[in-house]
Amino acid sequence: MDERHEVVAELEEARERAAGLLRAKLDAVAGHIREAAARAASELEVVVPPDLEILLPLAPVTRLLQAPTPPPAPAIALETVRGLDEGRAQSEVLKAFLARLEGLCGGRAILVFREGEVLGWHAVGMADDAAVRSWRARLDASAACAAVAAGKPVLLESAGDDALASLIGAGQRALLIPMSLRGKVVGAALALEANGTLATEAIQILTYLAGLLLETLAVRPVVPTPALAEPITMGAAPPLGEGEGESPFPAVEPVIEELDTGGVAAPEPVVAAAPPPVEPPAVAPVAVPPPAAAPRTPEEEQKHSEAQRFARLLVSEIRLYNEQAVQEGRANRDIYQRLKEDIDRSREMYEQRVPADVRATSNYFFEELVRILADGDPDALGV
């Protein structure tokens, strides 16, 4: 073998050794890569677990979507507000209020707070509406009523309030809402749940509205309130076109001709002689009736109307909080003796508010006492 062949052989051996080293290096690098990939895959399983519920729980969302959707709060119809607005006395407004709660709850009642007691006043849809009017309890015996008297609406289960349970029964879900008059809580609206229906928000809104109507009874002379009246529909009159509204005939100038008299003078007019004066027959004098009282001006009429409404409001309030005493007073014909303090206080309020000129020509407060408290019998007042 010559020298050239030896050189080639050495080069081939060197190439084989270099290739072997390269393969070994690449195998080592590939091994490192495989180890790193295995570690990354292992770590990825920790970050993204096979059970995706662990990463992003959907069970609560599923339960929420499967839960029954609560019914929307019932809207308060305009007719409901009109019904409340028609009342012209406190009792009328409150009874209309109870009637308009139909469909928002089950049985409902008005409770009155008076001298440390809570009294039933009127009820609709209760197990025994008449029994509500005779129900009474100490205010401090009912935690719910005491909270309402302090100005807090209350949702409760009657089983936790013995005093209230004696009225509506145990195990009854109920809503109590404060009713205010002249800035003072004077009673409560009681609403019972029926077949799962107790529209708390709607009942609260109607209670608030009834309170506003009670406050403004004396200053709302128009029934219904104009804002609640049925709108009238008016169509615009079509505009007149050019030439419309004018006579279709051309205007004609009148022609006046002078007559030719042929030079003959017009005769003098003949004036008839005046007849002799005739004496009228003697007439017996007739007595003239005295002039009637001057009618009231619109301003005076307005003052009298306001005085009458205020008297009606005051006396209605007396009856509202003293129904039993009124009934007993009618039977014994001594209403004034039984309600002297309330009547005198209301009379003082009437005299302070009503102008003297109105009181001098009317007695609206006494008339309302007779009409509302004495049922039209003045003797029942006992004065």
GROMACS .gro file of C-alpha atoms in nm:
model
  383
    1MET     CA    1   0.000   0.000   0.000
    2ASP     CA    2   0.149   0.322  -0.103
    3GLU     CA    3   0.150   0.638   0.099
    4ARG     CA    4  -0.159   0.783  -0.067
    5HIS     CA    5  -0.373   0.491   0.026
    6GLU     CA    6  -0.263   0.517   0.387
    7VAL     CA    7  -0.366   0.882   0.399
    8VAL     CA    8  -0.710   0.802   0.260
    9ALA     CA    9  -0.755   0.519   0.508
   10GLU     CA   10  -0.664   0.743   0.799
   11LEU     CA   11  -0.908   1.007   0.679
   12GLU     CA   12  -1.187   0.752   0.656
   13GLU     CA   13  -1.113   0.630   1.008
   14ALA     CA   14  -1.114   0.987   1.138
   15ARG     CA   15  -1.445   1.049   0.964
   16GLU     CA   16  -1.597   0.740   1.125
   17ARG     CA   17  -1.475   0.847   1.467
   18ALA     CA   18  -1.616   1.199   1.417
   19ALA     CA   19  -1.950   1.060   1.303
   20GLY     CA   20  -1.961   0.833   1.607
   21LEU     CA   21  -1.890   1.122   1.839
   22LEU     CA   22  -2.159   1.330   1.665
   23ARG     CA   23  -2.411   1.049   1.697
   24ALA     CA   24  -2.331   1.013   2.064
   25LYS     CA   25  -2.374   1.386   2.119
   26LEU     CA   26  -2.703   1.393   1.929
   27ASP     CA   27  -2.828   1.091   2.121
   28ALA     CA   28  -2.740   1.266   2.446
   29VAL     CA   29  -2.917   1.585   2.336
   30ALA     CA   30  -3.221   1.385   2.224
   31GLY     CA   31  -3.225   1.210   2.560
   32HIS     CA   32  -3.220   1.543   2.740
   33ILE     CA   33  -3.502   1.670   2.517
   34ARG     CA   34  -3.710   1.359   2.584
   35GLU     CA   35  -3.658   1.397   2.957
   36ALA     CA   36  -3.754   1.766   2.943
   37ALA     CA   37  -4.062   1.686   2.735
   38ALA     CA   38  -4.166   1.418   2.981
   39ARG     CA   39  -4.126   1.660   3.269
   40ALA     CA   40  -4.324   1.928   3.079
   41ALA     CA   41  -4.602   1.681   3.002
   42SER     CA   42  -4.615   1.581   3.366
   43GLU     CA   43  -4.631   1.942   3.475
   44LEU     CA   44  -4.901   2.013   3.214
   45GLU     CA   45  -5.119   1.743   3.362
   46VAL     CA   46  -5.093   1.925   3.694
   47VAL     CA   47  -5.190   2.259   3.538
   48VAL     CA   48  -5.467   2.115   3.319
   49PRO     CA   49  -5.602   1.815   3.511
   50PRO     CA   50  -5.789   1.541   3.327
   51ASP     CA   51  -6.105   1.629   3.524
   52LEU     CA   52  -6.189   1.976   3.389
   53GLU     CA   53  -6.453   2.026   3.661
   54ILE     CA   54  -6.157   2.078   3.897
   55LEU     CA   55  -6.022   2.356   3.674
   56LEU     CA   56  -6.358   2.524   3.589
   57PRO     CA   57  -6.653   2.400   3.798
   58LEU     CA   58  -6.983   2.420   3.609
   59ALA     CA   59  -7.201   2.234   3.856
   60PRO     CA   60  -7.313   2.554   4.042
   61VAL     CA   61  -7.406   2.718   3.712
   62THR     CA   62  -7.602   2.410   3.608
   63ARG     CA   63  -7.791   2.408   3.936
   64LEU     CA   64  -7.868   2.779   3.900
   65LEU     CA   65  -8.000   2.734   3.547
   66GLN     CA   66  -8.214   2.441   3.653
   67ALA     CA   67  -8.368   2.633   3.946
   68PRO     CA   68  -8.722   2.762   3.881
   69THR     CA   69  -8.735   3.124   3.767
   70PRO     CA   70  -8.923   3.342   4.016
   71PRO     CA   71  -9.231   3.506   3.868
   72PRO     CA   72  -9.192   3.874   3.777
   73ALA     CA   73  -9.328   4.127   4.022
   74PRO     CA   74  -9.684   4.214   3.919
   75ALA     CA   75  -9.725   4.559   3.770
   76ILE     CA   76  -9.960   4.808   3.934
   77ALA     CA   77 -10.231   4.894   3.684
   78LEU     CA   78 -10.363   5.245   3.636
   79GLU     CA   79 -10.709   5.116   3.721
   80THR     CA   80 -10.578   5.016   4.064
   81VAL     CA   81 -10.456   5.369   4.130
   82ARG     CA   82 -10.786   5.511   4.006
   83GLY     CA   83 -10.973   5.286   4.248
   84LEU     CA   84 -10.773   5.425   4.540
   85ASP     CA   85 -10.815   5.781   4.416
   86GLU     CA   86 -11.195   5.752   4.421
   87GLY     CA   87 -11.206   5.737   4.802
   88ARG     CA   88 -11.324   6.057   4.963
   89ALA     CA   89 -11.289   5.950   5.327
   90GLN     CA   90 -11.018   5.761   5.510
   91SER     CA   91 -11.231   5.451   5.547
   92GLU     CA   92 -11.311   5.452   5.174
   93VAL     CA   93 -10.944   5.478   5.078
   94LEU     CA   94 -10.838   5.202   5.318
   95LYS     CA   95 -11.113   4.962   5.210
   96ALA     CA   96 -11.031   5.029   4.845
   97PHE     CA   97 -10.665   4.962   4.928
   98LEU     CA   98 -10.748   4.620   5.074
   99ALA     CA   99 -10.966   4.536   4.776
  100ARG     CA  100 -10.690   4.631   4.531
  101LEU     CA  101 -10.445   4.388   4.693
  102GLU     CA  102 -10.640   4.104   4.531
  103GLY     CA  103 -10.397   3.881   4.342
  104LEU     CA  104 -10.092   4.016   4.522
  105CYS     CA  105 -10.147   3.815   4.840
  106GLY     CA  106 -10.407   3.614   5.026
  107GLY     CA  107 -10.595   3.753   5.324
  108ARG     CA  108 -10.517   4.110   5.423
  109ALA     CA  109 -10.614   4.349   5.697
  110ILE     CA  110 -10.556   4.693   5.845
  111LEU     CA  111 -10.423   4.700   6.200
  112VAL     CA  112 -10.433   5.017   6.410
  113PHE     CA  113 -10.185   5.116   6.682
  114ARG     CA  114 -10.347   5.300   6.970
  115GLU     CA  115 -10.234   5.365   7.327
  116GLY     CA  116  -9.992   5.073   7.344
  117GLU     CA  117 -10.229   4.829   7.175
  118VAL     CA  118 -10.271   4.693   6.825
  119LEU     CA  119 -10.631   4.658   6.708
  120GLY     CA  120 -10.788   4.493   6.407
  121TRP     CA  121 -10.982   4.745   6.197
  122HIS     CA  122 -11.094   4.577   5.873
  123ALA     CA  123 -11.007   4.261   5.682
  124VAL     CA  124 -11.065   4.101   5.343
  125GLY     CA  125 -11.010   3.737   5.253
  126MET     CA  126 -10.915   3.623   5.603
  127ALA     CA  127 -11.047   3.304   5.761
  128ASP     CA  128 -11.288   3.517   5.967
  129ASP     CA  129 -11.301   3.881   5.860
  130ALA     CA  130 -11.546   3.974   6.135
  131ALA     CA  131 -11.319   3.830   6.405
  132VAL     CA  132 -11.037   4.059   6.293
  133ARG     CA  133 -11.238   4.366   6.395
  134SER     CA  134 -11.263   4.240   6.753
  135TRP     CA  135 -10.898   4.128   6.779
  136ARG     CA  136 -10.661   4.325   6.998
  137ALA     CA  137 -10.325   4.266   7.165
  138ARG     CA  138 -10.061   4.453   7.355
  139LEU     CA  139  -9.817   4.613   7.114
  140ASP     CA  140  -9.519   4.494   7.317
  141ALA     CA  141  -9.654   4.137   7.305
  142SER     CA  142  -9.582   4.117   6.931
  143ALA     CA  143  -9.221   4.164   6.825
  144ALA     CA  144  -9.334   4.206   6.464
  145CYS     CA  145  -9.593   4.474   6.543
  146ALA     CA  146  -9.346   4.656   6.768
  147ALA     CA  147  -9.092   4.663   6.483
  148VAL     CA  148  -9.357   4.798   6.245
  149ALA     CA  149  -9.458   5.064   6.497
  150ALA     CA  150  -9.091   5.169   6.493
  151GLY     CA  151  -9.113   5.211   6.115
  152LYS     CA  152  -8.974   4.879   5.987
  153PRO     CA  153  -9.156   4.653   5.737
  154VAL     CA  154  -9.146   4.291   5.854
  155LEU     CA  155  -9.160   3.953   5.678
  156LEU     CA  156  -9.223   3.673   5.925
  157GLU     CA  157  -9.349   3.326   6.001
  158SER     CA  158  -9.635   3.367   6.243
  159ALA     CA  159  -9.521   3.069   6.449
  160GLY     CA  160  -9.254   3.294   6.599
  161ASP     CA  161  -9.504   3.559   6.715
  162ASP     CA  162  -9.772   3.428   6.949
  163ALA     CA  163  -9.977   3.748   6.951
  164LEU     CA  164  -9.996   3.763   6.572
  165ALA     CA  165 -10.049   3.387   6.547
  166SER     CA  166 -10.366   3.432   6.753
  167LEU     CA  167 -10.497   3.645   6.466
  168ILE     CA  168 -10.374   3.467   6.153
  169GLY     CA  169 -10.286   3.120   6.280
  170ALA     CA  170  -9.951   2.950   6.328
  171GLY     CA  171  -9.728   2.858   6.035
  172GLN     CA  172  -9.848   3.147   5.821
  173ARG     CA  173  -9.602   3.359   5.623
  174ALA     CA  174  -9.700   3.724   5.646
  175LEU     CA  175  -9.591   4.075   5.555
  176LEU     CA  176  -9.645   4.377   5.782
  177ILE     CA  177  -9.593   4.727   5.639
  178PRO     CA  178  -9.607   5.051   5.843
  179MET     CA  179  -9.887   5.295   5.758
  180SER     CA  180  -9.816   5.658   5.842
  181LEU     CA  181 -10.033   5.964   5.882
  182ARG     CA  182  -9.892   6.312   5.934
  183GLY     CA  183  -9.545   6.170   5.989
  184LYS     CA  184  -9.647   5.916   6.255
  185VAL     CA  185  -9.688   5.539   6.219
  186VAL     CA  186 -10.051   5.480   6.315
  187GLY     CA  187 -10.103   5.125   6.195
  188ALA     CA  188  -9.996   4.847   5.964
  189ALA     CA  189 -10.104   4.675   5.646
  190LEU     CA  190 -10.106   4.298   5.703
  191ALA     CA  191 -10.081   4.067   5.399
  192LEU     CA  192 -10.073   3.687   5.409
  193GLU     CA  193  -9.905   3.456   5.161
  194ALA     CA  194 -10.141   3.239   4.956
  195ASN     CA  195 -10.026   2.959   4.724
  196GLY     CA  196  -9.675   3.100   4.724
  197THR     CA  197  -9.793   3.448   4.628
  198LEU     CA  198  -9.683   3.743   4.837
  199ALA     CA  199  -9.582   4.033   4.609
  200THR     CA  200  -9.385   4.224   4.868
  201GLU     CA  201  -9.268   4.513   4.650
  202ALA     CA  202  -9.607   4.576   4.489
  203ILE     CA  203  -9.781   4.569   4.828
  204GLN     CA  204  -9.527   4.815   4.968
  205ILE     CA  205  -9.582   5.052   4.675
  206LEU     CA  206  -9.961   5.040   4.715
  207THR     CA  207  -9.930   5.095   5.089
  208TYR     CA  208  -9.715   5.401   5.025
  209LEU     CA  209  -9.963   5.530   4.767
  210ALA     CA  210 -10.258   5.479   5.002
  211GLY     CA  211 -10.073   5.679   5.268
  212LEU     CA  212 -10.018   5.967   5.027
  213LEU     CA  213 -10.385   5.968   4.933
  214LEU     CA  214 -10.486   5.976   5.300
  215GLU     CA  215 -10.253   6.270   5.360
  216THR     CA  216 -10.398   6.468   5.068
  217LEU     CA  217 -10.768   6.393   5.112
  218ALA     CA  218 -10.848   6.748   5.219
  219VAL     CA  219 -10.678   6.910   4.921
  220ARG     CA  220 -10.796   6.688   4.635
  221PRO     CA  221 -11.125   6.846   4.525
  222VAL     CA  222 -11.153   6.674   4.187
  223VAL     CA  223 -11.252   6.311   4.136
  224PRO     CA  224 -11.078   6.153   3.964
  225THR     CA  225 -10.749   6.334   3.992
  226PRO     CA  226 -10.699   6.486   3.645
  227ALA     CA  227 -10.374   6.299   3.589
  228LEU     CA  228 -10.563   5.968   3.622
  229ALA     CA  229 -10.852   6.055   3.390
  230GLU     CA  230 -10.897   5.866   3.065
  231PRO     CA  231 -10.715   6.049   2.785
  232ILE     CA  232 -10.930   6.184   2.505
  233THR     CA  233 -10.828   6.139   2.144
  234MET     CA  234 -10.824   6.450   1.931
  235GLY     CA  235 -10.754   6.453   1.558
  236ALA     CA  236 -10.600   6.761   1.399
  237ALA     CA  237 -10.830   6.942   1.154
  238PRO     CA  238 -10.696   6.914   0.797
  239PRO     CA  239 -10.548   7.241   0.668
  240LEU     CA  240 -10.751   7.433   0.412
  241GLY     CA  241 -10.617   7.413   0.059
  242GLU     CA  242 -10.579   7.714  -0.166
  243GLY     CA  243 -10.919   7.856  -0.244
  244GLU     CA  244 -11.099   7.630   0.009
  245GLY     CA  245 -11.342   7.797   0.242
  246GLU     CA  246 -11.427   8.069  -0.012
  247SER     CA  247 -11.751   8.110  -0.206
  248PRO     CA  248 -11.738   7.939  -0.547
  249PHE     CA  249 -11.934   8.227  -0.704
  250PRO     CA  250 -11.771   8.551  -0.822
  251ALA     CA  251 -11.845   8.858  -0.619
  252VAL     CA  252 -12.115   9.080  -0.774
  253GLU     CA  253 -12.118   9.452  -0.713
  254PRO     CA  254 -12.470   9.579  -0.634
  255VAL     CA  255 -12.614   9.810  -0.900
  256ILE     CA  256 -12.817  10.108  -0.775
  257GLU     CA  257 -13.012  10.303  -1.033
  258GLU     CA  258 -13.162  10.649  -0.984
  259LEU     CA  259 -13.526  10.668  -1.093
  260ASP     CA  260 -13.637  10.952  -1.319
  261THR     CA  261 -13.932  11.126  -1.151
  262GLY     CA  262 -14.007  11.343  -1.454
  263GLY     CA  263 -13.968  11.664  -1.257
  264VAL     CA  264 -14.249  11.578  -1.020
  265ALA     CA  265 -14.165  11.653  -0.661
  266ALA     CA  266 -14.194  11.371  -0.418
  267PRO     CA  267 -14.498  11.404  -0.191
  268GLU     CA  268 -14.449  11.519   0.163
  269PRO     CA  269 -14.472  11.236   0.412
  270VAL     CA  270 -14.793  11.224   0.611
  271VAL     CA  271 -14.742  11.222   0.985
  272ALA     CA  272 -15.025  11.065   1.182
  273ALA     CA  273 -15.143  11.252   1.487
  274ALA     CA  274 -15.034  11.099   1.816
  275PRO     CA  275 -15.320  10.930   2.003
  276PRO     CA  276 -15.427  11.088   2.330
  277PRO     CA  277 -15.249  10.944   2.634
  278VAL     CA  278 -15.428  10.659   2.804
  279GLU     CA  279 -15.416  10.637   3.177
  280PRO     CA  280 -15.305  10.289   3.288
  281PRO     CA  281 -15.548  10.103   3.510
  282ALA     CA  282 -15.480  10.115   3.875
  283VAL     CA  283 -15.285   9.809   3.994
  284ALA     CA  284 -15.277   9.693   4.352
  285PRO     CA  285 -14.926   9.712   4.497
  286VAL     CA  286 -14.742   9.378   4.521
  287ALA     CA  287 -14.506   9.309   4.807
  288VAL     CA  288 -14.150   9.264   4.683
  289PRO     CA  289 -13.973   8.969   4.846
  290PRO     CA  290 -13.649   9.046   5.022
  291PRO     CA  291 -13.344   8.993   4.804
  292ALA     CA  292 -13.183   8.650   4.826
  293ALA     CA  293 -12.842   8.612   4.986
  294ALA     CA  294 -12.567   8.704   4.749
  295PRO     CA  295 -12.416   8.397   4.579
  296ARG     CA  296 -12.066   8.302   4.678
  297THR     CA  297 -11.777   8.400   4.461
  298PRO     CA  298 -11.562   8.120   4.318
  299GLU     CA  299 -11.299   8.198   4.580
  300GLU     CA  300 -11.554   8.173   4.862
  301GLU     CA  301 -11.694   7.851   4.718
  302GLN     CA  302 -11.344   7.707   4.711
  303LYS     CA  303 -11.285   7.796   5.077
  304HIS     CA  304 -11.614   7.634   5.179
  305SER     CA  305 -11.536   7.319   4.981
  306GLU     CA  306 -11.195   7.290   5.146
  307ALA     CA  307 -11.347   7.343   5.491
  308GLN     CA  308 -11.604   7.071   5.429
  309ARG     CA  309 -11.341   6.824   5.309
  310PHE     CA  310 -11.118   6.900   5.607
  311ALA     CA  311 -11.407   6.846   5.848
  312ARG     CA  312 -11.486   6.515   5.678
  313LEU     CA  313 -11.122   6.408   5.706
  314LEU     CA  314 -11.101   6.492   6.077
  315VAL     CA  315 -11.421   6.313   6.169
  316SER     CA  316 -11.337   6.012   5.951
  317GLU     CA  317 -11.011   5.980   6.139
  318ILE     CA  318 -11.196   5.982   6.472
  319ARG     CA  319 -11.417   5.699   6.355
  320LEU     CA  320 -11.126   5.508   6.202
  321TYR     CA  321 -10.952   5.470   6.536
  322ASN     CA  322 -11.263   5.441   6.755
  323GLU     CA  323 -11.505   5.220   6.564
  324GLN     CA  324 -11.616   5.022   6.868
  325ALA     CA  325 -11.670   5.336   7.077
  326VAL     CA  326 -11.872   5.490   6.793
  327GLN     CA  327 -12.101   5.187   6.774
  328GLU     CA  328 -12.150   5.183   7.151
  329GLY     CA  329 -12.208   5.559   7.154
  330ARG     CA  330 -12.479   5.530   6.890
  331ALA     CA  331 -12.654   5.261   7.089
  332ASN     CA  332 -12.635   5.460   7.414
  333ARG     CA  333 -12.671   5.802   7.248
  334ASP     CA  334 -12.361   5.939   7.421
  335ILE     CA  335 -12.100   5.958   7.145
  336TYR     CA  336 -11.960   6.291   7.261
  337GLN     CA  337 -11.905   6.174   7.618
  338ARG     CA  338 -11.714   5.869   7.495
  339LEU     CA  339 -11.501   6.056   7.240
  340LYS     CA  340 -11.487   6.400   7.398
  341GLU     CA  341 -11.108   6.426   7.390
  342ASP     CA  342 -11.080   6.327   7.024
  343ILE     CA  343 -11.372   6.544   6.914
  344ASP     CA  344 -11.248   6.852   7.102
  345ARG     CA  345 -10.897   6.811   6.965
  346SER     CA  346 -11.027   6.777   6.609
  347ARG     CA  347 -11.260   7.075   6.652
  348GLU     CA  348 -10.964   7.284   6.764
  349MET     CA  349 -10.769   7.178   6.454
  350TYR     CA  350 -11.070   7.267   6.239
  351GLU     CA  351 -11.102   7.614   6.391
  352GLN     CA  352 -10.730   7.680   6.353
  353ARG     CA  353 -10.731   7.595   5.985
  354VAL     CA  354 -11.070   7.714   5.860
  355PRO     CA  355 -11.109   8.094   5.818
  356ALA     CA  356 -11.347   8.274   6.053
  357ASP     CA  357 -11.568   8.401   5.770
  358VAL     CA  358 -11.633   8.042   5.659
  359ARG     CA  359 -11.708   7.926   6.013
  360ALA     CA  360 -11.944   8.220   6.062
  361THR     CA  361 -12.177   8.101   5.784
  362SER     CA  362 -12.142   7.722   5.818
  363ASN     CA  363 -12.100   7.441   6.066
  364TYR     CA  364 -11.935   7.171   5.859
  365PHE     CA  365 -11.757   7.007   6.151
  366PHE     CA  366 -12.084   6.945   6.338
  367GLU     CA  367 -12.253   6.826   6.019
  368GLU     CA  368 -11.981   6.566   5.966
  369LEU     CA  369 -12.005   6.458   6.331
  370VAL     CA  370 -12.374   6.391   6.275
  371ARG     CA  371 -12.326   6.223   5.938
  372ILE     CA  372 -12.021   6.006   6.010
  373LEU     CA  373 -12.032   5.936   6.382
  374ALA     CA  374 -12.405   5.960   6.459
  375ASP     CA  375 -12.525   5.808   6.129
  376GLY     CA  376 -12.745   6.111   6.064
  377ASP     CA  377 -12.905   6.126   6.411
  378PRO     CA  378 -12.795   6.442   6.599
  379ASP     CA  379 -12.941   6.311   6.926
  380ALA     CA  380 -12.696   6.021   6.920
  381LEU     CA  381 -12.416   6.268   6.990
  382GLY     CA  382 -12.564   6.333   7.334
  383VAL     CA  383 -12.498   6.708   7.329
   0.00000   0.00000   0.00000
